[in-house]
Short mmCIF file of C-alpha atoms in Angstrom, two decimals:
data_model
loop_
_atom_site.label_atom_id
_atom_site.label_comp_id
_atom_site.label_asym_id
_atom_site.label_seq_id
_atom_site.Cartn_x
_atom_site.Cartn_y
_atom_site.Cartn_z
CA MET A 487 23.58 -34.15 7.17
CA PRO A 488 20.75 -35.28 4.91
CA LYS A 489 18.09 -34.10 7.34
CA VAL A 490 19.16 -30.47 7.09
CA VAL A 491 19.22 -30.66 3.30
CA ASP A 492 15.72 -32.15 3.32
CA HIS A 493 14.49 -29.41 5.58
CA ASN A 494 15.85 -26.61 3.40
CA GLU A 495 14.57 -28.19 0.22
CA ARG A 496 11.15 -28.71 1.72
CA ARG A 497 11.01 -25.19 3.11
CA THR A 498 11.91 -23.76 -0.30
CA ARG A 499 9.31 -25.96 -1.99
CA ILE A 500 6.56 -24.87 0.39
CA ALA A 501 7.65 -21.23 0.20
CA GLU A 502 7.51 -21.32 -3.59
CA ALA A 503 4.09 -22.99 -3.58
CA LEU A 504 2.80 -20.37 -1.13
CA MET A 505 4.14 -17.55 -3.32
CA ARG A 506 2.55 -19.04 -6.44
CA VAL A 507 -0.93 -19.37 -4.95
CA ALA A 508 -0.65 -16.03 -3.15
CA GLY A 509 0.41 -14.36 -6.40
CA GLU A 510 -2.61 -15.80 -8.17
CA ARG A 511 -5.48 -15.47 -5.74
CA GLY A 512 -4.14 -13.09 -3.12
CA LEU A 513 -2.42 -13.99 0.12
CA GLU A 514 -5.56 -13.38 2.20
CA ALA A 515 -7.50 -16.01 0.28
CA VAL A 516 -4.84 -18.73 0.61
CA SER A 517 -5.34 -21.67 2.96
CA LEU A 518 -2.91 -24.25 4.28
CA ARG A 519 -4.69 -26.79 2.11
CA HIS A 520 -4.10 -24.76 -1.07
CA VAL A 521 -0.41 -24.53 -0.31
CA ALA A 522 -0.13 -28.27 0.41
CA ALA A 523 -1.90 -29.12 -2.87
CA GLU A 524 0.29 -26.72 -4.86
CA ALA A 525 3.49 -28.03 -3.24
CA GLY A 526 2.39 -31.66 -3.65
CA VAL A 527 2.92 -32.39 0.04
CA THR A 528 0.61 -33.21 2.93
CA SER A 529 -1.11 -30.55 5.05
CA GLY A 530 0.82 -31.94 8.01
CA MET A 531 4.09 -31.12 6.27
CA VAL A 532 2.96 -27.54 5.63
CA GLN A 533 1.95 -27.25 9.29
CA HIS A 534 5.57 -27.77 10.18
CA TYR A 535 6.19 -24.26 8.77
CA PHE A 536 2.94 -22.53 9.69
CA ARG A 537 -0.26 -23.66 11.43
CA THR A 538 -2.34 -20.51 11.62
CA LYS A 539 -3.17 -17.64 9.25
CA ASP A 540 -0.94 -15.35 11.30
CA GLU A 541 1.96 -17.80 11.00
CA MET A 542 1.36 -18.13 7.25
CA MET A 543 1.45 -14.36 6.81
CA ARG A 544 4.68 -14.14 8.80
CA PHE A 545 6.23 -17.02 6.85
CA ALA A 546 5.24 -15.35 3.56
CA ILE A 547 6.70 -11.98 4.47
CA GLU A 548 9.86 -13.69 5.72
CA VAL A 549 10.23 -15.42 2.33
CA VAL A 550 9.68 -12.11 0.52
CA ARG A 551 12.27 -10.47 2.73
CA GLU A 552 14.83 -13.23 2.00
CA ARG A 553 14.24 -12.90 -1.72
CA GLY A 554 14.54 -9.11 -1.53
CA GLU A 555 17.80 -9.39 0.39
CA ALA A 556 19.20 -11.83 -2.17
CA ARG A 557 18.27 -9.41 -4.98
CA LEU A 558 19.84 -6.48 -3.15
CA ALA A 559 23.04 -8.42 -2.47
CA GLU A 560 23.35 -9.27 -6.16
CA ALA A 561 22.49 -5.80 -7.39
CA THR A 562 24.81 -3.98 -5.01
CA ALA A 563 27.62 -6.41 -5.90
CA ARG A 564 27.10 -5.43 -9.56
CA LEU A 565 27.62 -1.78 -8.58
CA GLY A 566 31.27 -2.58 -7.80
CA PRO A 567 33.27 -1.21 -4.87
CA ASP A 568 32.43 2.15 -3.31
CA PRO A 569 29.29 3.14 -5.17
CA THR A 570 28.05 6.67 -4.53
CA PRO A 571 25.30 6.89 -1.90
CA ARG A 572 22.92 8.04 -4.60
CA ALA A 573 23.72 5.04 -6.84
CA LEU A 574 23.30 2.73 -3.86
CA LEU A 575 19.91 4.13 -2.87
CA ARG A 576 18.74 4.13 -6.48
CA THR A 577 19.72 0.48 -6.85
CA ILE A 578 18.02 -0.53 -3.60
CA VAL A 579 14.70 1.15 -4.41
CA ALA A 580 14.71 0.08 -8.07
CA GLU A 581 15.46 -3.56 -7.10
CA LEU A 582 12.52 -3.65 -4.71
CA LEU A 583 9.96 -2.12 -7.09
CA PRO A 584 7.53 -4.63 -8.66
CA VAL A 585 8.68 -4.10 -12.24
CA ASP A 586 8.73 -7.73 -13.43
CA GLU A 587 6.71 -10.86 -12.64
CA PRO A 588 8.86 -12.33 -9.81
CA ARG A 589 8.96 -8.93 -8.10
CA ARG A 590 5.24 -8.45 -8.70
CA VAL A 591 4.49 -11.72 -6.92
CA ASP A 592 6.57 -10.52 -3.97
CA GLY A 593 4.97 -7.06 -4.16
CA ARG A 594 1.46 -8.54 -4.02
CA VAL A 595 2.40 -10.54 -0.94
CA THR A 596 3.90 -7.46 0.72
CA LEU A 597 0.80 -5.39 -0.04
CA ALA A 598 -1.48 -8.13 1.33
CA PHE A 599 0.70 -8.28 4.41
CA PHE A 600 0.46 -4.50 4.93
CA ALA A 601 -3.33 -4.69 4.58
CA TYR A 602 -3.40 -7.59 7.04
CA THR A 603 -1.24 -5.85 9.64
CA ALA A 604 -3.21 -2.59 9.28
CA VAL A 605 -6.07 -4.28 11.17
CA ARG A 606 -3.75 -6.16 13.57
CA PRO A 607 -1.73 -3.60 15.53
CA GLU A 608 0.12 -6.32 17.50
CA VAL A 609 1.59 -7.75 14.26
CA ALA A 610 2.37 -4.28 12.87
CA LYS A 611 4.27 -3.43 16.04
CA ALA A 612 6.96 -5.99 15.24
CA LEU A 613 7.68 -4.20 11.94
CA ARG A 614 8.28 -0.77 13.43
CA ALA A 615 11.84 -1.46 14.54
CA ASP A 616 12.64 -2.54 10.95
CA THR A 617 11.24 0.70 9.59
CA ALA A 618 13.24 2.77 12.07
CA THR A 619 16.41 0.88 11.05
CA MET A 620 15.68 1.43 7.36
CA VAL A 621 14.98 5.14 7.84
CA GLY A 622 18.24 5.46 9.79
CA GLY A 623 20.24 3.63 7.10
CA VAL A 624 18.76 5.65 4.24
CA ALA A 625 19.26 8.92 6.15
CA GLU A 626 22.92 8.00 6.66
CA GLN A 627 23.37 7.45 2.92
CA ILE A 628 21.67 10.78 2.17
CA ARG A 629 23.94 12.53 4.66
CA ALA A 630 27.02 10.86 3.13
CA GLY A 631 25.95 11.64 -0.43
CA GLY A 632 25.91 15.39 -0.07
CA PRO A 633 22.27 16.45 0.14
CA ARG A 634 21.05 19.72 -1.34
CA PRO A 635 20.90 22.66 1.06
CA GLY A 636 17.77 22.51 3.22
CA VAL A 637 17.30 18.75 2.84
CA ASP A 638 16.68 17.03 6.18
CA PRO A 639 18.17 13.53 5.82
CA GLU A 640 15.65 11.85 8.18
CA LEU A 641 12.59 13.39 6.55
CA ALA A 642 14.01 12.73 3.08
CA ALA A 643 14.54 9.09 4.08
CA VAL A 644 10.93 8.82 5.29
CA ALA A 645 9.78 10.31 1.99
CA LEU A 646 12.00 8.04 -0.14
CA LEU A 647 10.72 4.87 1.56
CA ALA A 648 7.12 6.09 1.26
CA LEU A 649 7.74 6.86 -2.42
CA MET A 650 8.98 3.30 -2.91
CA GLU A 651 5.89 1.74 -1.29
CA GLY A 652 3.53 4.09 -3.13
CA LEU A 653 5.13 3.47 -6.52
CA GLY A 654 4.84 -0.24 -5.71
CA ILE A 655 1.07 0.07 -5.22
CA TYR A 656 0.62 1.91 -8.52
CA LEU A 657 2.90 -0.52 -10.39
CA LEU A 658 0.97 -3.52 -9.01
CA GLY A 659 -2.24 -1.97 -10.32
CA GLY A 660 -0.63 -1.39 -13.71
CA HIS A 661 -1.14 2.39 -13.42
CA TYR A 662 2.42 3.20 -14.47
CA THR A 663 5.00 1.54 -16.63
CA ALA A 664 8.33 0.57 -15.07
CA GLU A 665 9.96 3.38 -17.08
CA MET A 666 7.57 5.98 -15.66
CA ALA A 667 8.12 4.79 -12.08
CA LEU A 668 11.91 4.77 -12.48
CA ALA A 669 11.84 8.23 -14.07
CA ALA A 670 9.83 9.50 -11.08
CA LEU A 671 12.39 7.87 -8.75
CA ASP A 672 15.33 9.49 -10.56
CA ALA A 673 13.62 12.89 -10.59
CA HIS A 674 12.98 12.47 -6.87
CA LEU A 675 16.64 11.61 -6.21
CA ASP A 676 17.56 14.79 -8.11
CA THR A 677 15.67 16.79 -5.47
CA ILE A 678 17.65 15.12 -2.66
CA PHE A 679 21.21 15.13 -4.00
CA ALA A 680 23.15 18.11 -5.24
CA MET B 835 -40.52 11.30 -2.06
CA PRO B 836 -40.25 8.98 0.94
CA LYS B 837 -38.82 6.13 -1.13
CA VAL B 838 -35.71 8.12 -2.10
CA VAL B 839 -35.12 9.18 1.50
CA ASP B 840 -35.38 5.57 2.67
CA HIS B 841 -32.94 4.47 0.05
CA ASN B 842 -30.33 7.07 1.02
CA GLU B 843 -30.72 6.38 4.71
CA ARG B 844 -30.43 2.67 4.19
CA ARG B 845 -27.43 3.01 1.92
CA THR B 846 -25.66 5.18 4.52
CA ARG B 847 -26.54 2.70 7.27
CA ILE B 848 -25.17 -0.24 5.30
CA ALA B 849 -22.09 1.72 4.23
CA GLU B 850 -21.33 2.64 7.84
CA ALA B 851 -21.80 -0.96 9.00
CA LEU B 852 -19.49 -2.19 6.24
CA MET B 853 -16.83 0.37 7.19
CA ARG B 854 -17.06 -0.57 10.87
CA VAL B 855 -16.59 -4.32 10.31
CA ALA B 856 -13.95 -3.73 7.63
CA GLY B 857 -12.08 -1.40 9.97
CA GLU B 858 -12.08 -4.06 12.68
CA ARG B 859 -11.38 -7.32 10.93
CA GLY B 860 -10.14 -6.23 7.50
CA LEU B 861 -12.20 -5.78 4.35
CA GLU B 862 -11.09 -9.13 2.91
CA ALA B 863 -12.52 -11.04 5.85
CA VAL B 864 -15.94 -9.35 5.74
CA SER B 865 -19.01 -11.20 4.48
CA LEU B 866 -22.43 -9.96 3.48
CA ARG B 867 -23.78 -11.65 6.60
CA HIS B 868 -21.41 -9.69 8.87
CA VAL B 869 -22.52 -6.44 7.32
CA ALA B 870 -26.22 -7.32 7.64
CA ALA B 871 -25.77 -8.23 11.32
CA GLU B 872 -23.82 -5.06 12.05
CA ALA B 873 -26.37 -2.86 10.24
CA GLY B 874 -29.28 -4.68 11.87
CA VAL B 875 -30.90 -5.43 8.50
CA THR B 876 -31.55 -8.59 6.52
CA SER B 877 -28.99 -10.11 4.16
CA GLY B 878 -31.52 -9.50 1.37
CA MET B 879 -31.40 -5.77 2.07
CA VAL B 880 -27.59 -5.74 1.90
CA GLN B 881 -27.79 -7.65 -1.39
CA HIS B 882 -29.59 -4.69 -2.83
CA TYR B 883 -26.24 -2.83 -2.63
CA PHE B 884 -23.82 -5.68 -3.32
CA ARG B 885 -24.21 -9.37 -3.97
CA THR B 886 -20.68 -10.59 -4.57
CA LYS B 887 -17.28 -9.97 -2.99
CA ASP B 888 -16.28 -7.91 -6.04
CA GLU B 889 -19.39 -5.75 -5.67
CA MET B 890 -18.75 -5.33 -1.95
CA MET B 891 -15.17 -4.19 -2.62
CA ARG B 892 -16.40 -1.70 -5.20
CA PHE B 893 -19.15 -0.46 -2.89
CA ALA B 894 -16.62 0.00 -0.08
CA ILE B 895 -14.13 1.93 -2.19
CA GLU B 896 -16.97 4.08 -3.54
CA VAL B 897 -17.99 4.94 0.04
CA VAL B 898 -14.38 5.77 0.91
CA ARG B 899 -14.15 7.97 -2.15
CA GLU B 900 -17.33 9.85 -1.23
CA ARG B 901 -16.06 10.42 2.29
CA GLY B 902 -12.70 11.61 0.98
CA GLU B 903 -14.37 14.01 -1.42
CA ALA B 904 -16.55 15.42 1.37
CA ARG B 905 -13.43 15.96 3.52
CA LEU B 906 -11.59 17.62 0.65
CA ALA B 907 -14.53 19.93 -0.13
CA GLU B 908 -14.65 21.04 3.53
CA ALA B 909 -10.89 21.45 3.87
CA THR B 910 -10.45 23.38 0.62
CA ALA B 911 -13.40 25.62 1.56
CA ARG B 912 -11.57 26.42 4.81
CA LEU B 913 -8.56 27.54 2.75
CA GLY B 914 -10.59 30.51 1.48
CA PRO B 915 -10.57 31.87 -2.06
CA ASP B 916 -7.53 31.51 -4.30
CA PRO B 917 -5.23 29.34 -2.19
CA THR B 918 -1.70 28.90 -3.52
CA PRO B 919 -1.18 25.67 -5.47
CA ARG B 920 1.20 24.51 -2.76
CA ALA B 921 -1.36 25.14 0.00
CA LEU B 922 -4.00 23.36 -2.04
CA LEU B 923 -1.84 20.27 -2.65
CA ARG B 924 -0.71 20.21 0.98
CA THR B 925 -4.32 20.30 2.14
CA ILE B 926 -5.41 17.56 -0.26
CA VAL B 927 -2.63 15.14 0.72
CA ALA B 928 -2.87 15.90 4.44
CA GLU B 929 -6.67 15.44 4.42
CA LEU B 930 -6.33 12.01 2.83
CA LEU B 931 -3.60 10.70 5.15
CA PRO B 932 -4.83 8.25 7.82
CA VAL B 933 -3.97 10.47 10.81
CA ASP B 934 -7.10 9.94 12.93
CA GLU B 935 -9.51 7.06 13.50
CA PRO B 936 -12.14 7.89 10.81
CA ARG B 937 -9.38 8.34 8.23
CA ARG B 938 -7.63 5.19 9.44
CA VAL B 939 -10.80 3.19 8.85
CA ASP B 940 -10.96 4.56 5.31
CA GLY B 941 -7.24 4.01 4.85
CA ARG B 942 -7.52 0.35 5.87
CA VAL B 943 -10.32 -0.15 3.35
CA THR B 944 -8.28 1.55 0.63
CA LEU B 945 -5.24 -0.60 1.39
CA ALA B 946 -7.34 -3.78 1.37
CA PHE B 947 -8.80 -2.67 -1.94
CA PHE B 948 -5.34 -2.10 -3.44
CA ALA B 949 -4.25 -5.56 -2.26
CA TYR B 950 -7.42 -7.05 -3.73
CA THR B 951 -7.03 -5.35 -7.12
CA ALA B 952 -3.32 -6.25 -7.27
CA VAL B 953 -4.39 -9.87 -7.96
CA ARG B 954 -7.36 -8.86 -10.16
CA PRO B 955 -6.02 -6.91 -13.13
CA GLU B 956 -9.53 -6.45 -14.60
CA VAL B 957 -10.64 -4.52 -11.48
CA ALA B 958 -7.39 -2.54 -11.32
CA LYS B 959 -7.87 -1.47 -14.92
CA ALA B 960 -10.93 0.59 -14.02
CA LEU B 961 -8.81 2.67 -11.62
CA ARG B 962 -6.15 3.66 -14.10
CA ALA B 963 -8.13 6.49 -15.68
CA ASP B 964 -8.64 7.97 -12.18
CA THR B 965 -4.90 7.86 -11.52
CA ALA B 966 -4.14 9.53 -14.86
CA THR B 967 -6.68 12.28 -14.03
CA MET B 968 -5.15 12.78 -10.58
CA VAL B 969 -1.61 12.92 -11.94
CA GLY B 970 -2.75 15.47 -14.54
CA GLY B 971 -4.50 17.62 -11.92
CA VAL B 972 -1.57 17.57 -9.50
CA ALA B 973 0.91 18.33 -12.32
CA GLU B 974 -1.20 21.34 -13.30
CA GLN B 975 -1.06 22.68 -9.74
CA ILE B 976 2.70 22.15 -9.62
CA ARG B 977 3.08 23.99 -12.91
CA ALA B 978 0.89 26.85 -11.65
CA GLY B 979 2.69 27.06 -8.31
CA GLY B 980 6.11 27.85 -9.72
CA PRO B 981 8.19 24.69 -9.45
CA ARG B 982 11.91 24.81 -8.73
CA PRO B 983 14.19 24.72 -11.77
CA GLY B 984 14.58 21.18 -13.09
CA VAL B 985 11.32 19.90 -11.58
CA ASP B 986 9.23 17.94 -14.11
CA PRO B 987 5.60 18.58 -13.07
CA GLU B 988 4.33 15.15 -14.29
CA LEU B 989 7.07 13.16 -12.56
CA ALA B 990 6.74 15.30 -9.43
CA ALA B 991 2.98 14.58 -9.46
CA VAL B 992 3.62 10.83 -9.75
CA ALA B 993 6.06 11.07 -6.83
CA LEU B 994 3.70 13.15 -4.66
CA LEU B 995 0.81 10.71 -5.08
CA ALA B 996 3.14 7.77 -4.40
CA LEU B 997 4.44 9.57 -1.31
CA MET B 998 0.85 9.97 -0.09
CA GLU B 999 0.04 6.26 -0.51
CA GLY B 1000 3.33 5.19 1.03
CA LEU B 1001 2.97 7.47 4.06
CA GLY B 1002 -0.53 6.04 4.41
CA ILE B 1003 0.82 2.49 4.64
CA TYR B 1004 3.36 3.45 7.31
CA LEU B 1005 0.79 5.49 9.27
CA LEU B 1006 -1.67 2.57 9.24
CA GLY B 1007 1.05 0.34 10.69
CA GLY B 1008 1.78 2.94 13.37
CA HIS B 1009 5.37 3.34 12.14
CA TYR B 1010 5.23 7.14 12.13
CA THR B 1011 3.34 9.73 14.10
CA ALA B 1012 1.06 12.11 12.20
CA GLU B 1013 3.56 14.91 12.94
CA MET B 1014 6.41 12.93 11.39
CA ALA B 1015 4.40 12.14 8.24
CA LEU B 1016 3.27 15.76 7.84
CA ALA B 1017 6.83 17.01 8.36
CA ALA B 1018 8.01 14.62 5.61
CA LEU B 1019 5.21 15.90 3.36
CA ASP B 1020 6.17 19.55 3.98
CA ALA B 1021 9.86 18.82 3.41
CA HIS B 1022 8.89 17.07 0.18
CA LEU B 1023 6.81 20.06 -0.96
CA ASP B 1024 9.87 22.24 -0.26
CA THR B 1025 11.75 20.25 -2.90
CA ILE B 1026 9.00 20.87 -5.49
CA PHE B 1027 8.17 24.55 -4.99
CA ALA B 1028 10.60 27.46 -5.04
#
């Protein structure tokens, strides 16, 4: 099925070009033409994947999500069978923090996407179900991991996800080192788990 | 001194116009011309306050900072003399969360600014000293407020500020209600203070 192979290769090529230009000049400033030039393809070929700014933003965040999921799958596999809930949550958050250049590129795209959706409630709406699912999943891990007395798993999950996004912002701005951010994460996990 | 009065009035007028258009279409998409039209002044008059995109971003974040400081001064005054460190920190974070429309406008501008600086390390650099000062100030309050055993005031300060930014992102996207975010903040403060 050579056509399918072509399609996947081309999609990856365009996705990588988009990430490179977005990582350099900011996702908001990227045009279809920039991506085509960077990928070495025609604008028409790029339009097969996105035609409008909205579609480009959605394509970009989809690519970031796929990369994040691939990283998480690898990292959780390295944890071996039956990791503790704390180890699992630590791995997930640490893997998603922008502590190296590939993750920083993805982090910049995510941040640009958040800024974009903050003024477009109809786009933001689509993300809410994802957040609710994530909060539920994290709360379940907290419940399973033996939280300290008085810890509310749902509220602790909300706080942990917010901590992750906030540390991401500060890391992208170079305000903290990776070590500092991870130490803050570990100290925070200490307050959740007994 | 009529000239000084004019200048302040005009600055406020331009700042408010900038915030309105930025709140609607996103700071990144705003041009000098948009701001001039919204303020009902000439482009030349706007150029007195900012001439480039960089200068506009800095002007916008400066306006947001001034508004935030005014809110904090009012809110901490309402706390009365000698508030507990916990009450003080709670008030500061809660006042800065985007829980109503004026704060959401400021929050959107802040988020756009973070996204903008994430691809401009030289602009981000200027913010690092502010972050270090904030972390130091928050850590001092945590130390003074009697932290729980095992709590590292610096790391807890890093986490609290990250929590604030992260809750802000989720609030701007409408993922959580104000009540939910404030409950997560209070639960988080429970883990810091005895």
